[in-house]
N, CA and C atoms as an extended XYZ file, in Angstrom:
534
Properties=species:S:1:pos:R:3:atomname:S:1:resname:S:1:resid:I:1 pbc="F F F"
N         1.049      -45.569       -4.586 N   UNK     1
C         1.015      -47.014       -4.714 CA  UNK     1
C         0.068      -47.549       -3.647 C   UNK     1
N        -1.198      -47.641       -4.023 N   UNK     2
C        -2.249      -48.013       -3.077 CA  UNK     2
C        -2.686      -49.466       -3.292 C   UNK     2
N        -2.449      -50.292       -2.270 N   UNK     3
C        -2.877      -51.686       -2.264 CA  UNK     3
C        -4.210      -51.773       -1.538 C   UNK     3
N        -5.195      -52.359       -2.201 N   UNK     4
C        -6.495      -52.591       -1.583 CA  UNK     4
C        -6.647      -54.075       -1.317 C   UNK     4
N        -6.822      -54.424       -0.058 N   UNK     5
C        -7.134      -55.795        0.333 CA  UNK     5
C        -8.638      -55.927        0.471 C   UNK     5
N        -9.215      -56.899       -0.194 N   UNK     6
C       -10.665      -57.087       -0.206 CA  UNK     6
C       -11.012      -58.425        0.432 C   UNK     6
N       -11.832      -58.375        1.470 N   UNK     7
C       -12.424      -59.588        2.003 CA  UNK     7
C       -13.772      -59.733        1.318 C   UNK     7
N       -13.835      -60.643        0.350 N   UNK     8
C       -14.984      -60.766       -0.537 CA  UNK     8
C       -16.068      -61.663       -0.003 C   UNK     8
N       -16.514      -61.388        1.208 N   UNK     9
C       -17.578      -62.191        1.792 CA  UNK     9
C       -18.363      -61.358        2.789 C   UNK     9
N       -19.592      -61.765        3.018 N   UNK    10
C       -20.403      -61.126        4.050 CA  UNK    10
C       -20.654      -62.095        5.207 C   UNK    10
N       -19.936      -63.223        5.222 N   UNK    11
C       -20.097      -64.232        6.273 CA  UNK    11
C       -18.736      -64.746        6.706 C   UNK    11
N       -18.614      -65.096        7.969 N   UNK    12
C       -17.387      -65.699        8.471 CA  UNK    12
C       -16.268      -64.699        8.694 C   UNK    12
N       -15.149      -65.210        9.223 N   UNK    13
C       -14.036      -64.320        9.572 CA  UNK    13
C       -12.689      -64.762        9.016 C   UNK    13
N       -12.547      -66.011        8.616 N   UNK    14
C       -11.231      -66.521        8.230 CA  UNK    14
C       -10.650      -65.823        7.002 C   UNK    14
N       -11.471      -65.524        6.020 N   UNK    15
C       -10.974      -64.835        4.827 CA  UNK    15
C       -10.391      -63.484        5.207 C   UNK    15
N       -11.107      -62.730        6.012 N   UNK    16
C       -10.615      -61.432        6.458 CA  UNK    16
C        -9.335      -61.534        7.254 C   UNK    16
N        -9.213      -62.567        8.060 N   UNK    17
C        -7.994      -62.772        8.854 CA  UNK    17
C        -6.791      -62.949        7.936 C   UNK    17
N        -6.934      -63.760        6.895 N   UNK    18
C        -5.815      -63.999        5.980 CA  UNK    18
C        -5.500      -62.739        5.178 C   UNK    18
N        -6.518      -62.074        4.664 N   UNK    19
C        -6.286      -60.839        3.910 CA  UNK    19
C        -5.551      -59.827        4.786 C   UNK    19
N        -6.012      -59.647        6.009 N   UNK    20
C        -5.375      -58.677        6.896 CA  UNK    20
C        -3.941      -59.068        7.246 C   UNK    20
N        -3.670      -60.352        7.341 N   UNK    21
C        -2.305      -60.805        7.631 CA  UNK    21
C        -1.359      -60.451        6.478 C   UNK    21
N        -1.813      -60.628        5.241 N   UNK    22
C        -0.985      -60.225        4.094 CA  UNK    22
C        -0.777      -58.709        4.125 C   UNK    22
N        -1.826      -57.958        4.405 N   UNK    23
C        -1.701      -56.500        4.467 CA  UNK    23
C        -0.733      -56.073        5.572 C   UNK    23
N        -0.751      -56.767        6.702 N   UNK    24
C         0.202      -56.477        7.789 CA  UNK    24
C         1.639      -56.678        7.313 C   UNK    24
N         1.863      -57.730        6.555 N   UNK    25
C         3.204      -57.993        6.017 CA  UNK    25
C         3.649      -56.859        5.089 C   UNK    25
N         2.731      -56.392        4.268 N   UNK    26
C         3.067      -55.286        3.365 CA  UNK    26
C         3.397      -54.040        4.178 C   UNK    26
N         2.550      -53.715        5.156 N   UNK    27
C         2.804      -52.530        6.000 CA  UNK    27
C         4.157      -52.620        6.686 C   UNK    27
N         4.488      -53.795        7.208 N   UNK    28
C         5.717      -53.970        7.979 CA  UNK    28
C         6.969      -53.891        7.111 C   UNK    28
N         6.879      -54.353        5.878 N   UNK    29
C         8.073      -54.474        5.047 CA  UNK    29
C         8.165      -53.481        3.895 C   UNK    29
N         7.074      -52.807        3.605 N   UNK    30
C         7.053      -51.864        2.485 CA  UNK    30
C         6.308      -50.602        2.905 C   UNK    30
N         6.926      -49.780        3.753 N   UNK    31
C         6.219      -48.601        4.270 CA  UNK    31
C         5.827      -47.598        3.191 C   UNK    31
N         6.420      -47.695        2.024 N   UNK    32
C         6.066      -46.790        0.934 CA  UNK    32
C         4.694      -47.116        0.332 C   UNK    32
N         4.171      -48.297        0.627 N   UNK    33
C         2.867      -48.706        0.093 CA  UNK    33
C         1.747      -48.203        1.003 C   UNK    33
N         0.762      -47.583        0.391 N   UNK    34
C        -0.456      -47.230        1.117 CA  UNK    34
C        -1.342      -48.469        1.106 C   UNK    34
N        -1.867      -48.836        2.259 N   UNK    35
C        -2.646      -50.072        2.373 CA  UNK    35
C        -4.041      -49.736        2.876 C   UNK    35
N        -5.046      -50.280        2.200 N   UNK    36
C        -6.431      -50.099        2.613 CA  UNK    36
C        -7.113      -51.467        2.636 C   UNK    36
N        -8.053      -51.628        3.559 N   UNK    37
C        -8.778      -52.893        3.713 CA  UNK    37
C       -10.259      -52.641        3.462 C   UNK    37
N       -10.844      -53.425        2.583 N   UNK    38
C       -12.269      -53.348        2.279 CA  UNK    38
C       -12.921      -54.657        2.709 C   UNK    38
N       -13.762      -54.569        3.718 N   UNK    39
C       -14.492      -55.725        4.226 CA  UNK    39
C       -15.940      -55.586        3.756 C   UNK    39
N       -16.359      -56.440        2.840 N   UNK    40
C       -17.704      -56.320        2.282 CA  UNK    40
C       -18.800      -56.441        3.333 C   UNK    40
N       -18.477      -57.033        4.494 N   UNK    41
C       -19.469      -57.128        5.569 CA  UNK    41
C       -19.872      -55.756        6.100 C   UNK    41
N       -19.014      -54.773        5.895 N   UNK    42
C       -19.247      -53.440        6.443 CA  UNK    42
C       -20.106      -52.556        5.537 C   UNK    42
N       -20.522      -53.077        4.399 N   UNK    43
C       -21.261      -52.281        3.421 CA  UNK    43
C       -22.534      -52.996        2.984 C   UNK    43
N       -23.539      -52.210        2.665 N   UNK    44
C       -24.789      -52.736        2.129 CA  UNK    44
C       -24.743      -52.557        0.615 C   UNK    44
N       -24.119      -53.525       -0.059 N   UNK    45
C       -23.896      -53.438       -1.499 CA  UNK    45
C       -25.085      -54.047       -2.234 C   UNK    45
N       -25.626      -53.283       -3.189 N   UNK    46
C       -26.748      -53.759       -3.989 CA  UNK    46
C       -26.304      -54.879       -4.923 C   UNK    46
N       -27.268      -55.677       -5.329 N   UNK    47
C       -27.023      -56.711       -6.317 CA  UNK    47
C       -26.882      -56.035       -7.675 C   UNK    47
N       -25.898      -56.437       -8.444 N   UNK    48
C       -25.679      -55.862       -9.772 CA  UNK    48
C       -26.893      -56.130      -10.654 C   UNK    48
N       -27.378      -55.061      -11.281 N   UNK    49
C       -28.527      -55.213      -12.174 CA  UNK    49
C       -28.218      -54.769      -13.600 C   UNK    49
N       -26.936      -54.567      -13.896 N   UNK    50
C       -26.533      -54.264      -15.256 CA  UNK    50
C       -26.465      -52.787      -15.600 C   UNK    50
N       -26.867      -51.914      -14.677 N   UNK    51
C       -26.809      -50.487      -15.005 CA  UNK    51
C       -25.368      -49.988      -14.999 C   UNK    51
N       -25.152      -48.848      -15.553 N   UNK    52
C       -23.843      -48.215      -15.569 CA  UNK    52
C       -23.366      -48.046      -14.121 C   UNK    52
N       -22.121      -48.418      -13.813 N   UNK    53
C       -21.628      -48.314      -12.436 CA  UNK    53
C       -21.774      -46.911      -11.830 C   UNK    53
N       -21.733      -45.877      -12.637 N   UNK    54
C       -21.852      -44.513      -12.114 CA  UNK    54
C       -23.260      -44.194      -11.622 C   UNK    54
N       -24.223      -45.039      -11.922 N   UNK    55
C       -25.619      -44.782      -11.542 CA  UNK    55
C       -25.966      -45.339      -10.158 C   UNK    55
N       -25.056      -46.109       -9.558 N   UNK    56
C       -25.323      -46.621       -8.219 CA  UNK    56
C       -25.110      -45.520       -7.198 C   UNK    56
N       -25.722      -45.689       -6.039 N   UNK    57
C       -25.617      -44.699       -4.963 CA  UNK    57
C       -25.267      -45.403       -3.657 C   UNK    57
N       -25.053      -44.612       -2.612 N   UNK    58
C       -24.847      -45.127       -1.265 CA  UNK    58
C       -23.629      -46.013       -1.159 C   UNK    58
N       -23.762      -47.075       -0.348 N   UNK    59
C       -22.646      -47.990       -0.119 CA  UNK    59
C       -22.134      -48.615       -1.406 C   UNK    59
N       -23.032      -48.927       -2.313 N   UNK    60
C       -22.607      -49.553       -3.565 CA  UNK    60
C       -21.673      -48.629       -4.328 C   UNK    60
N       -22.028      -47.369       -4.436 N   UNK    61
C       -21.184      -46.384       -5.115 CA  UNK    61
C       -19.858      -46.218       -4.380 C   UNK    61
N       -19.889      -46.174       -3.041 N   UNK    62
C       -18.654      -46.048       -2.244 CA  UNK    62
C       -17.710      -47.216       -2.513 C   UNK    62
N       -18.244      -48.424       -2.534 N   UNK    63
C       -17.414      -49.606       -2.767 CA  UNK    63
C       -16.838      -49.578       -4.188 C   UNK    63
N       -17.648      -49.250       -5.171 N   UNK    64
C       -17.143      -49.143       -6.547 CA  UNK    64
C       -16.006      -48.127       -6.607 C   UNK    64
N       -16.169      -46.985       -5.952 N   UNK    65
C       -15.142      -45.937       -5.963 CA  UNK    65
C       -13.876      -46.389       -5.248 C   UNK    65
N       -14.022      -47.070       -4.112 N   UNK    66
C       -12.850      -47.567       -3.370 CA  UNK    66
C       -12.054      -48.531       -4.244 C   UNK    66
N       -12.753      -49.473       -4.860 N   UNK    67
C       -12.077      -50.470       -5.699 CA  UNK    67
C       -11.433      -49.793       -6.905 C   UNK    67
N       -12.145      -48.897       -7.527 N   UNK    68
C       -11.640      -48.250       -8.743 CA  UNK    68
C       -10.418      -47.376       -8.480 C   UNK    68
N       -10.266      -46.872       -7.263 N   UNK    69
C        -9.166      -45.956       -6.962 CA  UNK    69
C        -7.861      -46.660       -6.570 C   UNK    69
N        -7.898      -47.960       -6.397 N   UNK    70
C        -6.686      -48.689       -5.977 CA  UNK    70
C        -5.748      -48.895       -7.161 C   UNK    70
N        -4.459      -49.036       -6.835 N   UNK    71
C        -3.444      -49.301       -7.852 CA  UNK    71
C        -3.191      -50.786       -8.047 C   UNK    71
N        -3.381      -51.572       -6.967 N   UNK    72
C        -3.233      -53.027       -7.054 CA  UNK    72
C        -4.034      -53.663       -5.936 C   UNK    72
N        -4.224      -54.992       -6.038 N   UNK    73
C        -5.234      -55.650       -5.220 CA  UNK    73
C        -4.755      -56.958       -4.597 C   UNK    73
N        -5.285      -57.208       -3.407 N   UNK    74
C        -5.238      -58.517       -2.763 CA  UNK    74
C        -6.690      -58.894       -2.554 C   UNK    74
N        -7.128      -59.968       -3.180 N   UNK    75
C        -8.540      -60.326       -3.170 CA  UNK    75
C        -8.712      -61.679       -2.497 C   UNK    75
N        -9.592      -61.704       -1.503 N   UNK    76
C        -9.842      -62.933       -0.773 CA  UNK    76
C       -11.289      -63.367       -0.851 C   UNK    76
N       -11.487      -64.669       -0.865 N   UNK    77
C       -12.835      -65.236       -0.867 CA  UNK    77
C       -12.858      -66.542       -0.082 C   UNK    77
N       -13.936      -66.792        0.621 N   UNK    78
C       -14.151      -68.154        1.098 CA  UNK    78
C       -14.657      -68.973       -0.085 C   UNK    78
N       -14.546      -70.264        0.036 N   UNK    79
C       -15.063      -71.141       -1.012 CA  UNK    79
C       -16.384      -71.714       -0.522 C   UNK    79
N       -17.432      -71.397       -1.267 N   UNK    80
C       -18.768      -71.905       -0.980 CA  UNK    80
C       -19.213      -72.761       -2.153 C   UNK    80
N       -19.628      -73.982       -1.893 N   UNK    81
C       -20.108      -74.889       -2.937 CA  UNK    81
C       -19.107      -75.000       -4.087 C   UNK    81
N       -17.817      -75.023       -3.755 N   UNK    82
C       -16.785      -75.194       -4.766 CA  UNK    82
C       -16.537      -73.971       -5.630 C   UNK    82
N       -16.939      -72.772       -5.160 N   UNK    83
C       -16.797      -71.574       -5.974 CA  UNK    83
C       -16.522      -70.358       -5.096 C   UNK    83
N       -16.151      -69.251       -5.754 N   UNK    84
C       -15.972      -68.000       -5.036 CA  UNK    84
C       -17.304      -67.536       -4.472 C   UNK    84
N       -17.246      -66.631       -3.515 N   UNK    85
C       -18.478      -66.167       -2.875 CA  UNK    85
C       -19.323      -65.346       -3.843 C   UNK    85
N       -20.617      -65.370       -3.630 N   UNK    86
C       -21.527      -64.551       -4.419 CA  UNK    86
C       -21.258      -63.070       -4.215 C   UNK    86
N       -20.868      -62.693       -2.998 N   UNK    87
C       -20.566      -61.282       -2.713 CA  UNK    87
C       -19.386      -60.799       -3.555 C   UNK    87
N       -18.352      -61.631       -3.698 N   UNK    88
C       -17.206      -61.235       -4.510 CA  UNK    88
C       -17.570      -61.210       -5.988 C   UNK    88
N       -18.313      -62.199       -6.449 N   UNK    89
C       -18.749      -62.200       -7.852 CA  UNK    89
C       -19.581      -60.957       -8.140 C   UNK    89
N       -20.456      -60.583       -7.215 N   UNK    90
C       -21.261      -59.379       -7.381 CA  UNK    90
C       -20.369      -58.144       -7.472 C   UNK    90
N       -19.328      -58.081       -6.641 N   UNK    91
C       -18.399      -56.960       -6.708 CA  UNK    91
C       -17.730      -56.897       -8.079 C   UNK    91
N       -17.260      -58.026       -8.566 N   UNK    92
C       -16.650      -58.063       -9.898 CA  UNK    92
C       -17.646      -57.593      -10.969 C   UNK    92
N       -18.922      -57.912      -10.810 N   UNK    93
C       -19.925      -57.494      -11.778 CA  UNK    93
C       -20.213      -55.995      -11.694 C   UNK    93
N       -20.086      -55.414      -10.500 N   UNK    94
C       -20.392      -53.996      -10.304 CA  UNK    94
C       -19.296      -53.063      -10.804 C   UNK    94
N       -18.048      -53.438      -10.585 N   UNK    95
C       -16.921      -52.550      -10.876 CA  UNK    95
C       -16.633      -52.574      -12.377 C   UNK    95
N       -16.401      -51.404      -12.974 N   UNK    96
C       -16.081      -51.393      -14.412 CA  UNK    96
C       -14.846      -52.234      -14.709 C   UNK    96
N       -14.887      -52.970      -15.806 N   UNK    97
C       -13.768      -53.821      -16.201 CA  UNK    97
C       -12.480      -53.007      -16.274 C   UNK    97
N       -12.580      -51.793      -16.743 N   UNK    98
C       -11.396      -50.946      -16.916 CA  UNK    98
C       -10.699      -50.621      -15.590 C   UNK    98
N       -11.396      -50.733      -14.483 N   UNK    99
C       -10.792      -50.427      -13.180 CA  UNK    99
C        -9.651      -51.391      -12.850 C   UNK    99
N        -9.719      -52.612      -13.357 N   UNK   100
C        -8.718      -53.624      -13.046 CA  UNK   100
C        -7.642      -53.767      -14.136 C   UNK   100
N        -7.867      -53.165      -15.285 N   UNK   101
C        -6.979      -53.368      -16.423 CA  UNK   101
C        -5.553      -52.933      -16.109 C   UNK   101
N        -4.607      -53.833      -16.399 N   UNK   102
C        -3.170      -53.604      -16.232 CA  UNK   102
C        -2.781      -53.312      -14.792 C   UNK   102
N        -3.534      -53.879      -13.854 N   UNK   103
C        -3.209      -53.756      -12.434 CA  UNK   103
C        -2.899      -55.147      -11.881 C   UNK   103
N        -2.095      -55.177      -10.837 N   UNK   104
C        -1.681      -56.438      -10.213 CA  UNK   104
C        -2.781      -56.928       -9.272 C   UNK   104
N        -3.029      -58.239       -9.321 N   UNK   105
C        -3.967      -58.896       -8.413 CA  UNK   105
C        -3.277      -60.086       -7.765 C   UNK   105
N        -3.491      -60.232       -6.475 N   UNK   106
C        -3.077      -61.425       -5.747 CA  UNK   106
C        -4.311      -62.025       -5.104 C   UNK   106
N        -4.296      -63.346       -4.915 N   UNK   107
C        -5.490      -64.026       -4.433 CA  UNK   107
C        -5.229      -64.872       -3.198 C   UNK   107
N        -6.228      -64.878       -2.325 N   UNK   108
C        -6.275      -65.822       -1.216 CA  UNK   108
C        -7.674      -66.450       -1.212 C   UNK   108
N        -7.744      -67.658       -0.706 N   UNK   109
C        -9.028      -68.320       -0.534 CA  UNK   109
C        -8.975      -69.128        0.756 C   UNK   109
N       -10.121      -69.303        1.353 N   UNK   110
C       -10.239      -70.121        2.558 CA  UNK   110
C       -11.355      -71.132        2.325 C   UNK   110
N       -11.197      -72.302        2.925 N   UNK   111
C       -12.223      -73.310        2.722 CA  UNK   111
C       -12.122      -74.474        3.675 C   UNK   111
N       -13.071      -75.346        3.547 N   UNK   112
C       -13.189      -76.477        4.451 CA  UNK   112
C       -12.661      -77.784        3.912 C   UNK   112
N       -12.246      -77.834        2.639 N   UNK   113
C       -11.623      -79.038        2.110 CA  UNK   113
C       -10.298      -78.656        1.472 C   UNK   113
N        -9.403      -79.601        1.382 N   UNK   114
C        -8.093      -79.301        0.813 CA  UNK   114
C        -8.127      -79.125       -0.703 C   UNK   114
N        -9.172      -79.584       -1.364 N   UNK   115
C        -9.259      -79.440       -2.805 CA  UNK   115
C        -9.733      -78.049       -3.233 C   UNK   115
N       -10.296      -77.283       -2.333 N   UNK   116
C       -10.848      -75.984       -2.692 CA  UNK   116
C        -9.793      -74.954       -3.106 C   UNK   116
N        -8.514      -75.265       -2.915 N   UNK   117
C        -7.470      -74.353       -3.376 CA  UNK   117
C        -7.573      -74.132       -4.885 C   UNK   117
N        -8.180      -75.078       -5.583 N   UNK   118
C        -8.300      -74.982       -7.039 CA  UNK   118
C        -9.187      -73.821       -7.493 C   UNK   118
N       -10.000      -73.271       -6.603 N   UNK   119
C       -10.827      -72.111       -6.963 CA  UNK   119
C        -9.940      -70.951       -7.412 C   UNK   119
N        -8.778      -70.807       -6.794 N   UNK   120
C        -7.864      -69.739       -7.202 CA  UNK   120
C        -7.429      -69.958       -8.643 C   UNK   120
N        -7.000      -71.164       -8.962 N   UNK   121
C        -6.497      -71.461      -10.308 CA  UNK   121
C        -7.585      -71.482      -11.367 C   UNK   121
N        -8.716      -72.087      -11.034 N   UNK   122
C        -9.738      -72.355      -12.048 CA  UNK   122
C       -10.825      -71.295      -12.158 C   UNK   122
N       -10.913      -70.389      -11.182 N   UNK   123
C       -11.958      -69.375      -11.233 CA  UNK   123
C       -11.420      -67.954      -11.088 C   UNK   123
N       -10.612      -67.711      -10.051 N   UNK   124
C       -10.148      -66.333       -9.819 CA  UNK   124
C        -9.147      -65.863      -10.865 C   UNK   124
N        -8.175      -66.694      -11.200 N   UNK   125
C        -7.186      -66.281      -12.199 CA  UNK   125
C        -7.810      -66.063      -13.574 C   UNK   125
N        -8.746      -66.895      -14.026 N   UNK   126
C        -9.400      -66.588      -15.307 CA  UNK   126
C       -10.203      -65.275      -15.276 C   UNK   126
N       -10.813      -64.954      -14.155 N   UNK   127
C       -11.515      -63.673      -14.040 CA  UNK   127
C       -10.509      -62.529      -14.187 C   UNK   127
N        -9.347      -62.656      -13.532 N   UNK   128
C        -8.299      -61.637      -13.663 CA  UNK   128
C        -7.855      -61.516      -15.120 C   UNK   128
N        -7.760      -62.647      -15.818 N   UNK   129
C        -7.409      -62.619      -17.231 CA  UNK   129
C        -8.437      -61.857      -18.050 C   UNK   129
N        -9.694      -62.055      -17.749 N   UNK   130
C       -10.749      -61.309      -18.442 CA  UNK   130
C       -10.576      -59.802      -18.221 C   UNK   130
N       -10.190      -59.427      -17.009 N   UNK   131
C        -9.983      -58.011      -16.688 CA  UNK   131
C        -8.679      -57.463      -17.275 C   UNK   131
N        -7.844      -58.333      -17.829 N   UNK   132
C        -6.513      -57.954      -18.330 CA  UNK   132
C        -5.617      -57.476      -17.194 C   UNK   132
N        -5.785      -58.100      -16.032 N   UNK   133
C        -4.964      -57.789      -14.867 CA  UNK   133
C        -3.727      -58.682      -14.864 C   UNK   133
N        -2.704      -58.261      -14.146 N   UNK   134
C        -1.500      -59.064      -13.946 CA  UNK   134
C        -1.671      -59.826      -12.635 C   UNK   134
N        -1.400      -61.121      -12.649 N   UNK   135
C        -1.653      -61.957      -11.482 CA  UNK   135
C        -0.339      -62.354      -10.825 C   UNK   135
N        -0.260      -62.130       -9.525 N   UNK   136
C         0.897      -62.591       -8.767 CA  UNK   136
C         0.984      -64.112       -8.894 C   UNK   136
N         2.183      -64.654       -9.098 N   UNK   137
C         2.295      -66.097       -9.289 CA  UNK   137
C         1.916      -66.907       -8.057 C   UNK   137
N         2.193      -66.388       -6.885 N   UNK   138
C         1.851      -67.097       -5.655 CA  UNK   138
C         0.439      -66.769       -5.219 C   UNK   138
N        -0.077      -67.598       -4.351 N   UNK   139
C        -1.397      -67.362       -3.766 CA  UNK   139
C        -1.395      -68.020       -2.395 C   UNK   139
N        -2.459      -67.792       -1.656 N   UNK   140
C        -2.580      -68.404       -0.332 CA  UNK   140
C        -3.930      -69.090       -0.243 C   UNK   140
N        -3.904      -70.363        0.119 N   UNK   141
C        -5.125      -71.077        0.449 CA  UNK   141
C        -4.992      -71.528        1.888 C   UNK   141
N        -5.984      -71.195        2.697 N   UNK   142
C        -5.976      -71.597        4.101 CA  UNK   142
C        -7.206      -72.447        4.392 C   UNK   142
N        -6.945      -73.624        4.903 N   UNK   143
C        -7.980      -74.582        5.295 CA  UNK   143
C        -8.331      -74.330        6.763 C   UNK   143
N        -9.494      -74.767        7.158 N   UNK   144
C        -9.913      -74.601        8.556 CA  UNK   144
C        -8.875      -75.119        9.544 C   UNK   144
N        -8.161      -76.186        9.185 N   UNK   145
C        -7.150      -76.758       10.078 CA  UNK   145
C        -5.947      -75.847       10.278 C   UNK   145
N        -5.789      -74.820        9.451 N   UNK   146
C        -4.648      -73.904        9.558 CA  UNK   146
C        -4.867      -72.817       10.600 C   UNK   146
N        -6.033      -72.835       11.251 N   UNK   147
C        -6.398      -71.820       12.247 CA  UNK   147
C        -6.585      -72.449       13.624 C   UNK   147
N        -6.224      -71.685       14.637 N   UNK   148
C        -6.584      -72.010       16.019 CA  UNK   148
C        -6.954      -70.693       16.688 C   UNK   148
N        -8.131      -70.652       17.284 N   UNK   149
C        -8.601      -69.438       17.957 CA  UNK   149
C        -8.511      -68.211       17.054 C   UNK   149
N        -8.961      -68.368       15.809 N   UNK   150
C        -8.951      -67.293       14.812 CA  UNK   150
C        -7.562      -66.720       14.543 C   UNK   150
N        -6.545      -67.535       14.698 N   UNK   151
C        -5.170      -67.164       14.364 CA  UNK   151
C        -4.626      -68.202       13.390 C   UNK   151
N        -3.842      -67.745       12.426 N   UNK   152
C        -3.205      -68.672       11.495 CA  UNK   152
C        -2.014      -69.291       12.209 C   UNK   152
N        -1.979      -70.622       12.281 N   UNK   153
C        -0.917      -71.299       13.023 CA  UNK   153
C        -0.037      -72.174       12.140 C   UNK   153
N        -0.405      -72.371       10.910 N   UNK   154
C         0.360      -73.227       10.020 CA  UNK   154
C         1.527      -72.436        9.425 C   UNK   154
N         2.749      -72.903        9.636 N   UNK   155
C         3.936      -72.169        9.189 CA  UNK   155
C         4.030      -72.090        7.674 C   UNK   155
N         3.602      -73.124        6.954 N   UNK   156
C         3.612      -73.063        5.483 CA  UNK   156
C         2.673      -71.963        4.970 C   UNK   156
N         1.508      -71.839        5.584 N   UNK   157
C         0.569      -70.787        5.189 CA  UNK   157
C         1.171      -69.419        5.507 C   UNK   157
N         1.794      -69.281        6.659 N   UNK   158
C         2.418      -68.006        7.022 CA  UNK   158
C         3.539      -67.646        6.046 C   UNK   158
N         4.288      -68.635        5.588 N   UNK   159
C         5.341      -68.358        4.604 CA  UNK   159
C         4.744      -67.936        3.261 C   UNK   159
N         3.643      -68.571        2.857 N   UNK   160
C         2.985      -68.165        1.607 CA  UNK   160
C         2.435      -66.742        1.727 C   UNK   160
N         1.961      -66.385        2.907 N   UNK   161
C         1.481      -65.017        3.155 CA  UNK   161
C         2.627      -64.029        2.968 C   UNK   161
N         3.776      -64.320        3.555 N   UNK   162
C         4.939      -63.437        3.408 CA  UNK   162
C         5.358      -63.340        1.936 C   UNK   162
N         5.353      -64.470        1.246 N   UNK   163
C         5.735      -64.482       -0.159 CA  UNK   163
C         4.775      -63.686       -1.027 C   UNK   163
N         3.482      -63.834       -0.786 N   UNK   164
C         2.498      -63.109       -1.578 CA  UNK   164
C         2.622      -61.606       -1.343 C   UNK   164
N         2.853      -61.200       -0.113 N   UNK   165
C         3.043      -59.768        0.177 CA  UNK   165
C         4.214      -59.212       -0.630 C   UNK   165
N         5.326      -59.943       -0.654 N   UNK   166
C         6.499      -59.499       -1.427 CA  UNK   166
C         6.199      -59.442       -2.918 C   UNK   166
N         5.584      -60.493       -3.439 N   UNK   167
C         5.286      -60.545       -4.873 CA  UNK   167
C         4.395      -59.392       -5.312 C   UNK   167
N         3.358      -59.112       -4.545 N   UNK   168
C         2.439      -58.037       -4.915 CA  UNK   168
C         3.177      -56.709       -5.042 C   UNK   168
N         3.966      -56.390       -4.030 N   UNK   169
C         4.660      -55.098       -4.043 CA  UNK   169
C         5.733      -55.067       -5.121 C   UNK   169
N         6.491      -56.125       -5.270 N   UNK   170
C         7.539      -56.148       -6.287 CA  UNK   170
C         6.952      -56.039       -7.697 C   UNK   170
N         5.856      -56.723       -7.948 N   UNK   171
C         5.215      -56.615       -9.262 CA  UNK   171
C         4.704      -55.201       -9.500 C   UNK   171
N         4.090      -54.617       -8.481 N   UNK   172
C         3.580      -53.252       -8.630 CA  UNK   172
C         4.721      -52.270       -8.875 C   UNK   172
N         5.806      -52.407       -8.136 N   UNK   173
C         6.960      -51.525       -8.345 CA  UNK   173
C         7.513      -51.693       -9.752 C   UNK   173
N         7.584      -52.925      -10.227 N   UNK   174
C         8.079      -53.182      -11.564 CA  UNK   174
C         7.197      -52.525      -12.625 C   UNK   174
N         5.898      -52.583      -12.434 N   UNK   175
C         4.983      -51.943      -13.392 CA  UNK   175
C         5.142      -50.432      -13.384 C   UNK   175
N         5.309      -49.866      -12.212 N   UNK   176
C         5.456      -48.402      -12.113 CA  UNK   176
C         6.744      -47.934      -12.776 C   UNK   176
N         7.789      -48.744      -12.665 N   UNK   177
C         9.086      -48.370      -13.274 CA  UNK   177
C         9.050      -48.525      -14.781 C   UNK   177
N         8.270      -49.485      -15.258 N   UNK   178
C         8.203      -49.768      -16.684 CA  UNK   178
C         7.322      -48.822      -17.359 C   UNK   178
């Protein structure tokens, strides 16, 4: 039962902070779950050009393989210009659709306005639907005001983080039993 947390950006730190906080909750409360963190900043991923995913090499191939080998996902993105990051969209374009089919996905987003939480509902969840993935009902949106010194300080956000960690694991366990 391998959970992959993805920080879907090559800029900034807040998205990674939230993703890692959810992963910490999973590690602390569900030791049976294997947890891995994928930070796109650490890889030189090529721009998707439509070729078969197996034809990529180097970091791009490594990232495709890491994503494809996970059993369920926590996916995070900053909101840029009212949308998910280009780096995350590129990742979705690179990975075979079948890699996500019938797997659980949970979402987090970070942004500078309070309305940007809608990116989860209006963009990320429909992408998961296209992949035929199962979506955790809860999500986490963290605004710049929810951080102090690169730490999440808002108690409501911390509670949503705890809830999302539980939902992801419980949904995955339910799928494995079924």
